[in-house]
PDB file of C-alpha atoms in Angstrom:
ATOM      1  CA  TYR O   1      20.075-122.643 -95.497  1.00  0.00           C
ATOM      2  CA  ARG O   2      20.822-124.227 -92.142  1.00  0.00           C
ATOM      3  CA  ASN O   3      23.237-122.506 -89.779  1.00  0.00           C
ATOM      4  CA  PRO O   4      25.908-125.104 -88.827  1.00  0.00           C
ATOM      5  CA  PHE O   5      26.937-122.992 -85.836  1.00  0.00           C
ATOM      6  CA  PRO O   6      23.700-122.353 -83.940  1.00  0.00           C
ATOM      7  CA  VAL O   7      23.824-119.807 -81.162  1.00  0.00           C
ATOM      8  CA  SER O   8      21.804-120.715 -78.073  1.00  0.00           C
ATOM      9  CA  ASN O   9      20.372-117.919 -75.954  1.00  0.00           C
ATOM     10  CA  ARG O  10      20.637-120.180 -72.915  1.00  0.00           C
ATOM     11  CA  THR O  11      24.440-120.204 -72.964  1.00  0.00           C
ATOM     12  CA  PRO O  12      25.886-116.924 -71.652  1.00  0.00           C
ATOM     13  CA  GLY O  13      28.978-115.444 -73.152  1.00  0.00           C
ATOM     14  CA  ILE O  14      32.300-115.014 -71.397  1.00  0.00           C
ATOM     15  CA  MET O  15      31.510-111.517 -70.148  1.00  0.00           C
ATOM     16  CA  LEU O  16      28.065-112.514 -68.884  1.00  0.00           C
ATOM     17  CA  ALA O  17      29.580-115.550 -67.151  1.00  0.00           C
ATOM     18  CA  ARG O  18      32.115-113.292 -65.432  1.00  0.00           C
ATOM     19  CA  ILE O  19      29.361-110.936 -64.348  1.00  0.00           C
ATOM     20  CA  GLY O  20      27.369-113.868 -62.963  1.00  0.00           C
ATOM     21  CA  HIS O  21      30.421-115.046 -61.007  1.00  0.00           C
ATOM     22  CA  ALA O  22      30.990-111.537 -59.648  1.00  0.00           C
ATOM     23  CA  LYS O  23      27.336-111.284 -58.595  1.00  0.00           C
ATOM     24  CA  ALA O  24      27.592-114.624 -56.775  1.00  0.00           C
ATOM     25  CA  GLN O  25      30.616-113.355 -54.846  1.00  0.00           C
ATOM     26  CA  LEU O  26      28.803-110.111 -54.013  1.00  0.00           C
ATOM     27  CA  GLU O  27      25.764-112.056 -52.832  1.00  0.00           C
ATOM     28  CA  PHE O  28      27.991-114.086 -50.503  1.00  0.00           C
ATOM     29  CA  GLU O  29      29.544-110.869 -49.196  1.00  0.00           C
ATOM     30  CA  ARG O  30      26.094-109.327 -48.685  1.00  0.00           C
ATOM     31  CA  ARG O  31      24.924-112.332 -46.677  1.00  0.00           C
ATOM     32  CA  ILE O  32      28.049-112.186 -44.501  1.00  0.00           C
ATOM     33  CA  HIS O  33      27.408-108.505 -43.783  1.00  0.00           C
ATOM     34  CA  ASP O  34      23.780-109.259 -42.982  1.00  0.00           C
ATOM     35  CA  LEU O  35      24.758-112.113 -40.643  1.00  0.00           C
ATOM     36  CA  VAL O  36      27.309-109.977 -38.777  1.00  0.00           C
ATOM     37  CA  PHE O  37      24.753-107.194 -38.363  1.00  0.00           C
ATOM     38  CA  LYS O  38      22.081-109.579 -37.067  1.00  0.00           C
ATOM     39  CA  VAL O  39      24.479-111.201 -34.594  1.00  0.00           C
ATOM     40  CA  GLU O  40      25.565-107.818 -33.281  1.00  0.00           C
ATOM     41  CA  GLU O  41      21.973-106.604 -33.045  1.00  0.00           C
ATOM     42  CA  ALA O  42      20.845-109.757 -31.210  1.00  0.00           C
ATOM     43  CA  TYR O  43      23.837-109.615 -28.852  1.00  0.00           C
ATOM     44  CA  TRP O  44      23.204-106.052 -27.731  1.00  0.00           C
ATOM     45  CA  GLY O  45      19.494-106.812 -27.513  1.00  0.00           C
ATOM     46  CA  LEU O  46      20.319-109.551 -25.007  1.00  0.00           C
ATOM     47  CA  TYR O  47      22.662-107.162 -23.178  1.00  0.00           C
ATOM     48  CA  GLY O  48      19.874-104.599 -22.844  1.00  0.00           C
ATOM     49  CA  ALA O  49      17.423-107.287 -21.704  1.00  0.00           C
ATOM     50  CA  TYR O  50      19.722-108.262 -18.849  1.00  0.00           C
ATOM     51  CA  TRP O  51      19.985-104.642 -17.734  1.00  0.00           C
ATOM     52  CA  GLU O  52      16.211-104.354 -17.890  1.00  0.00           C
ATOM     53  CA  LEU O  53      15.911-107.456 -15.706  1.00  0.00           C
ATOM     54  CA  HIS O  54      18.490-106.058 -13.285  1.00  0.00           C
ATOM     55  CA  SER O  55      16.526-102.825 -12.860  1.00  0.00           C
ATOM     56  CA  ARG O  56      13.267-104.752 -12.336  1.00  0.00           C
ATOM     57  CA  GLU O  57      14.893-106.939  -9.694  1.00  0.00           C
ATOM     58  CA  ASN O  58      16.090-103.860  -7.812  1.00  0.00           C
ATOM     59  CA  GLY O  59      12.584-102.428  -8.016  1.00  0.00           C
ATOM     60  CA  ILE O  60      10.954-105.567  -6.659  1.00  0.00           C
ATOM     61  CA  LYS O  61      13.470-105.748  -3.800  1.00  0.00           C
ATOM     62  CA  GLN O  62      12.659-102.199  -2.745  1.00  0.00           C
ATOM     63  CA  ALA O  63       8.926-102.811  -3.125  1.00  0.00           C
ATOM     64  CA  HIS O  64       9.157-105.996  -1.038  1.00  0.00           C
ATOM     65  CA  ARG O  65      11.123-104.179   1.666  1.00  0.00           C
ATOM     66  CA  ALA O  66       8.532-101.401   1.738  1.00  0.00           C
ATOM     67  CA  TRP O  67       5.733-103.968   1.948  1.00  0.00           C
ATOM     68  CA  LEU O  68       7.363-105.698   4.942  1.00  0.00           C
ATOM     69  CA  ILE O  69       7.791-102.360   6.740  1.00  0.00           C
ATOM     70  CA  ALA O  70       4.185-101.422   5.991  1.00  0.00           C
ATOM     71  CA  LYS O  71       2.988-104.825   7.212  1.00  0.00           C
ATOM     72  CA  ASN O  72       4.790-104.364  10.530  1.00  0.00           C
ATOM     73  CA  LYS O  73       3.304-100.903  10.906  1.00  0.00           C
ATOM     74  CA  GLN O  74      -0.156-102.219  10.125  1.00  0.00           C
ATOM     75  CA  ALA O  75       0.277-104.937  12.776  1.00  0.00           C
ATOM     76  CA  GLY O  76       1.154-102.226  15.307  1.00  0.00           C
ATOM     77  CA  GLY O  77      -1.833-100.148  14.327  1.00  0.00           C
ATOM     78  CA  GLY O  78       0.172 -97.418  12.643  1.00  0.00           C
ATOM     79  CA  LEU O  79      -1.114 -98.110   9.134  1.00  0.00           C
ATOM     80  CA  GLY O  80      -4.553 -98.756   7.721  1.00  0.00           C
ATOM     81  CA  ASP O  81      -5.620-101.750   5.657  1.00  0.00           C
ATOM     82  CA  ALA O  82      -6.174 -99.636   2.550  1.00  0.00           C
ATOM     83  CA  ASP O  83      -2.641 -98.229   2.646  1.00  0.00           C
ATOM     84  CA  LEU O  84      -1.184-101.694   3.165  1.00  0.00           C
ATOM     85  CA  ALA O  85      -3.187-103.027   0.211  1.00  0.00           C
ATOM     86  CA  MET O  86      -1.889-100.211  -1.981  1.00  0.00           C
ATOM     87  CA  ILE O  87       1.728-100.969  -1.059  1.00  0.00           C
ATOM     88  CA  GLU O  88       1.137-104.691  -1.617  1.00  0.00           C
ATOM     89  CA  GLU O  89      -0.344-103.945  -5.026  1.00  0.00           C
ATOM     90  CA  GLN O  90       2.761-101.956  -5.898  1.00  0.00           C
ATOM     91  CA  TYR O  91       4.899-104.933  -4.905  1.00  0.00           C
ATOM     92  CA  HIS O  92       2.934-107.300  -7.172  1.00  0.00           C
ATOM     93  CA  PHE O  93       3.193-104.764  -9.983  1.00  0.00           C
ATOM     94  CA  PHE O  94       6.997-104.839  -9.784  1.00  0.00           C
ATOM     95  CA  ARG O  95       6.862-108.629  -9.563  1.00  0.00           C
ATOM     96  CA  THR O  96       4.903-108.772 -12.816  1.00  0.00           C
ATOM     97  CA  GLN O  97       7.397-106.439 -14.489  1.00  0.00           C
ATOM     98  CA  ARG O  98      10.268-108.682 -13.408  1.00  0.00           C
ATOM     99  CA  LEU O  99       8.565-111.747 -14.889  1.00  0.00           C
ATOM    100  CA  GLU O 100       8.004-109.884 -18.145  1.00  0.00           C
ATOM    101  CA  ALA O 101      11.651-108.737 -18.237  1.00  0.00           C
ATOM    102  CA  LEU O 102      12.726-112.332 -17.682  1.00  0.00           C
ATOM    103  CA  GLY O 103      10.393-113.855 -20.275  1.00  0.00           C
ATOM    104  CA  ARG O 104       9.013-112.381 -23.516  1.00  0.00           C
ATOM    105  CA  GLY O 105       9.381-108.746 -22.512  1.00  0.00           C
ATOM    106  CA  THR O 106       6.958-105.879 -22.984  1.00  0.00           C
ATOM    107  CA  GLY O 107       6.618-102.593 -24.797  1.00  0.00           C
ATOM    108  CA  GLY O 108       8.296-103.876 -27.955  1.00  0.00           C
ATOM    109  CA  ARG O 109      11.434-104.929 -26.071  1.00  0.00           C
ATOM    110  CA  ALA O 110      12.315-108.600 -25.720  1.00  0.00           C
ATOM    111  CA  GLY O 111      12.896-110.176 -22.330  1.00  0.00           C
ATOM    112  CA  VAL O 112      16.005-112.129 -21.394  1.00  0.00           C
ATOM    113  CA  LEU O 113      14.738-115.519 -22.548  1.00  0.00           C
ATOM    114  CA  GLU O 114      13.256-114.121 -25.769  1.00  0.00           C
ATOM    115  CA  ALA O 115      16.418-112.122 -26.558  1.00  0.00           C
ATOM    116  CA  GLU O 116      18.546-115.199 -25.923  1.00  0.00           C
ATOM    117  CA  ARG O 117      16.321-117.240 -28.224  1.00  0.00           C
ATOM    118  CA  ARG O 118      16.819-114.680 -30.998  1.00  0.00           C
ATOM    119  CA  LEU O 119      20.590-114.736 -30.558  1.00  0.00           C
ATOM    120  CA  ARG O 120      20.620-118.534 -30.617  1.00  0.00           C
ATOM    121  CA  TYR O 121      18.555-118.527 -33.805  1.00  0.00           C
ATOM    122  CA  VAL O 122      20.953-116.152 -35.553  1.00  0.00           C
ATOM    123  CA  LEU O 123      24.000-118.160 -34.438  1.00  0.00           C
ATOM    124  CA  GLY O 124      22.418-121.459 -35.443  1.00  0.00           C
ATOM    125  CA  LEU O 125      22.387-122.791 -31.883  1.00  0.00           C
ATOM    126  CA  PRO O 126      19.585-124.941 -30.454  1.00  0.00           C
ATOM    127  CA  ALA O 127      16.774-123.045 -28.743  1.00  0.00           C
ATOM    128  CA  GLU O 128      17.649-124.677 -25.425  1.00  0.00           C
ATOM    129  CA  ASP O 129      20.683-126.679 -24.334  1.00  0.00           C
ATOM    130  CA  GLY O 130      20.662-126.178 -20.558  1.00  0.00           C
ATOM    131  CA  ASN O 131      23.081-123.212 -20.652  1.00  0.00           C
ATOM    132  CA  ARG O 132      22.441-119.489 -20.464  1.00  0.00           C
ATOM    133  CA  LEU O 133      24.057-116.961 -22.788  1.00  0.00           C
ATOM    134  CA  VAL O 134      25.278-114.015 -20.702  1.00  0.00           C
ATOM    135  CA  PRO O 135      26.952-111.063 -22.506  1.00  0.00           C
ATOM    136  CA  THR O 136      30.418-110.205 -21.205  1.00  0.00           C
ATOM    137  CA  ASP O 137      31.391-107.317 -23.502  1.00  0.00           C
ATOM    138  CA  THR O 138      30.156-103.886 -22.515  1.00  0.00           C
ATOM    139  CA  PRO O 139      29.586-100.920 -24.838  1.00  0.00           C
ATOM    140  CA  GLU O 140      32.222 -98.208 -24.951  1.00  0.00           C
ATOM    141  CA  LEU O 141      30.888 -94.812 -23.980  1.00  0.00           C
ATOM    142  CA  THR O 142      32.808 -92.569 -26.351  1.00  0.00           C
ATOM    143  CA  ALA O 143      31.817 -89.542 -28.326  1.00  0.00           C
ATOM    144  CA  ILE O 144      31.181 -90.228 -32.012  1.00  0.00           C
ATOM    145  CA  GLU O 145      31.889 -87.611 -34.655  1.00  0.00           C
ATOM    146  CA  THR O 146      30.351 -88.901 -37.847  1.00  0.00           C
ATOM    147  CA  ASP O 147      31.595 -87.701 -41.220  1.00  0.00           C
ATOM    148  CA  TRP O 148      28.432 -88.236 -43.264  1.00  0.00           C
ATOM    149  CA  ASP O 149      30.097 -87.397 -46.586  1.00  0.00           C
ATOM    150  CA  LEU O 150      32.832 -89.990 -45.998  1.00  0.00           C
ATOM    151  CA  ALA O 151      30.249 -92.525 -44.832  1.00  0.00           C
ATOM    152  CA  TRP O 152      28.224 -91.937 -47.998  1.00  0.00           C
ATOM    153  CA  GLN O 153      31.314 -92.396 -50.178  1.00  0.00           C
ATOM    154  CA  ASP O 154      32.278 -95.626 -48.392  1.00  0.00           C
ATOM    155  CA  ALA O 155      28.749 -96.966 -48.754  1.00  0.00           C
ATOM    156  CA  THR O 156      28.706 -96.075 -52.446  1.00  0.00           C
ATOM    157  CA  ARG O 157      31.986 -97.869 -53.076  1.00  0.00           C
ATOM    158  CA  ASN O 158      31.667-100.860 -50.763  1.00  0.00           C
ATOM    159  CA  ARG O 159      27.993-101.771 -50.369  1.00  0.00           C
ATOM    160  CA  PRO O 160      27.508-105.198 -52.024  1.00  0.00           C
ATOM    161  CA  GLU O 161      23.934-104.320 -52.977  1.00  0.00           C
ATOM    162  CA  LEU O 162      25.089-101.308 -55.003  1.00  0.00           C
ATOM    163  CA  LYS O 163      27.836-103.363 -56.642  1.00  0.00           C
ATOM    164  CA  GLN O 164      25.254-105.960 -57.611  1.00  0.00           C
ATOM    165  CA  ILE O 165      23.136-103.259 -59.232  1.00  0.00           C
ATOM    166  CA  HIS O 166      26.173-102.072 -61.206  1.00  0.00           C
ATOM    167  CA  GLU O 167      26.782-105.631 -62.405  1.00  0.00           C
ATOM    168  CA  ASP O 168      23.116-105.923 -63.409  1.00  0.00           C
ATOM    169  CA  ILE O 169      23.469-102.747 -65.455  1.00  0.00           C
ATOM    170  CA  ARG O 170      26.574-104.135 -67.170  1.00  0.00           C
ATOM    171  CA  ALA O 171      24.774-107.398 -67.925  1.00  0.00           C
ATOM    172  CA  SER O 172      21.798-105.505 -69.358  1.00  0.00           C
ATOM    173  CA  GLN O 173      24.091-103.472 -71.592  1.00  0.00           C
ATOM    174  CA  LEU O 174      25.766-106.635 -72.885  1.00  0.00           C
ATOM    175  CA  LEU O 175      22.389-108.253 -73.528  1.00  0.00           C
ATOM    176  CA  LEU O 176      21.309-105.188 -75.500  1.00  0.00           C
ATOM    177  CA  THR O 177      24.506-105.413 -77.552  1.00  0.00           C
ATOM    178  CA  LYS O 178      23.894-109.115 -78.143  1.00  0.00           C
ATOM    179  CA  ALA O 179      20.293-108.476 -79.190  1.00  0.00           C
ATOM    180  CA  ALA O 180      21.466-105.792 -81.635  1.00  0.00           C
ATOM    181  CA  ASP O 181      24.029-108.198 -83.107  1.00  0.00           C
ATOM    182  CA  LEU O 182      21.337-110.832 -83.678  1.00  0.00           C
ATOM    183  CA  LEU O 183      19.534-108.371 -85.956  1.00  0.00           C
ATOM    184  CA  LYS O 184      22.501-108.325 -88.336  1.00  0.00           C
ATOM    185  CA  PRO O 185      22.708-110.877 -91.201  1.00  0.00           C
ATOM    186  CA  ASP O 186      24.729-114.032 -90.649  1.00  0.00           C
ATOM    187  CA  LEU O 187      27.548-113.979 -93.250  1.00  0.00           C
ATOM    188  CA  ARG O 188      29.338-117.144 -92.214  1.00  0.00           C
ATOM    189  CA  PHE O 189      30.156-119.592 -95.032  1.00  0.00           C
ATOM    190  CA  TYR O 190      30.046-123.360 -94.662  1.00  0.00           C
ATOM    191  CA  SER O 191      31.261-125.956 -97.171  1.00  0.00           C
ATOM    192  CA  LYS O 192      32.464-129.556 -97.284  1.00  0.00           C
ATOM    193  CA  TYR O 193      33.972-132.012 -99.739  1.00  0.00           C
ATOM    194  CA  ASP O 194      33.673-135.748-100.156  1.00  0.00           C
ATOM    195  CA  ALA O 195      34.813-138.521-102.517  1.00  0.00           C
ATOM    196  CA  ASN O 196      32.241-140.688-104.283  1.00  0.00           C
ATOM    197  CA  GLY O 197      32.901-143.757-106.449  1.00  0.00           C
ATOM    198  CA  LEU O 198      32.016-147.365-107.276  1.00  0.00           C
ATOM    199  CA  GLY O 199      33.877-150.399-106.020  1.00  0.00           C
ATOM    200  CA  ASN O 200      35.793-151.295-102.936  1.00  0.00           C
ATOM    201  CA  THR O 201      39.069-149.547-103.865  1.00  0.00           C
ATOM    202  CA  LEU O 202      40.040-146.073-104.982  1.00  0.00           C
ATOM    203  CA  PRO O 203      41.811-145.755-108.349  1.00  0.00           C
ATOM    204  CA  GLY O 204      45.253-144.233-108.267  1.00  0.00           C
ATOM    205  CA  SER O 205      46.969-143.073-105.118  1.00  0.00           C
ATOM    206  CA  PHE O 206      45.489-141.057-102.299  1.00  0.00           C
ATOM    207  CA  GLN O 207      47.782-138.165-103.175  1.00  0.00           C
ATOM    208  CA  ASP O 208      45.924-137.779-106.487  1.00  0.00           C
ATOM    209  CA  LEU O 209      42.863-136.847-104.537  1.00  0.00           C
ATOM    210  CA  VAL O 210      44.608-134.143-102.552  1.00  0.00           C
TER     211      VAL O 210
END
């Protein structure tokens, strides 16, 4: 017996197709959330890098001023060579810190150029176009009272990753139901009729055959 209505496992049913469509929408939503988070993270990283550079520039200005004063004192005989060398070393130390804050950064924190490169990468901009990205928004210093129970409920209801897991569970349940149905016997009936005869014409009228 040959089944005239074969069922292919490669073709999903209506419910599975709907679940697949819902998962595709949730994946798009998840990627949008991830992109917004990365842009915000890169932006504030660049903001912090500029403040780090600003503090290093103030430090090098003060160190340079102290070095000039010490150099004048040393020329007048009021300061020894060892003390002047120590102050000059401090000035070069601040100079190195400024270069690090301007470039790749140090201590796990990106410098201005490195932080800008990360922001450009997230935004899809070229690594260099002759312009500098300077943050204009500043963080708001306000007290935050976090309701952790409400945050947990919102995350449970709205996180795309959790919704995707729920859709996977639904799809698995439907696949189990489908697999159980395939174990049942196929009771469909198939038949056909045809007219056979000799000659080029049919005897009688066509209505006699109906």
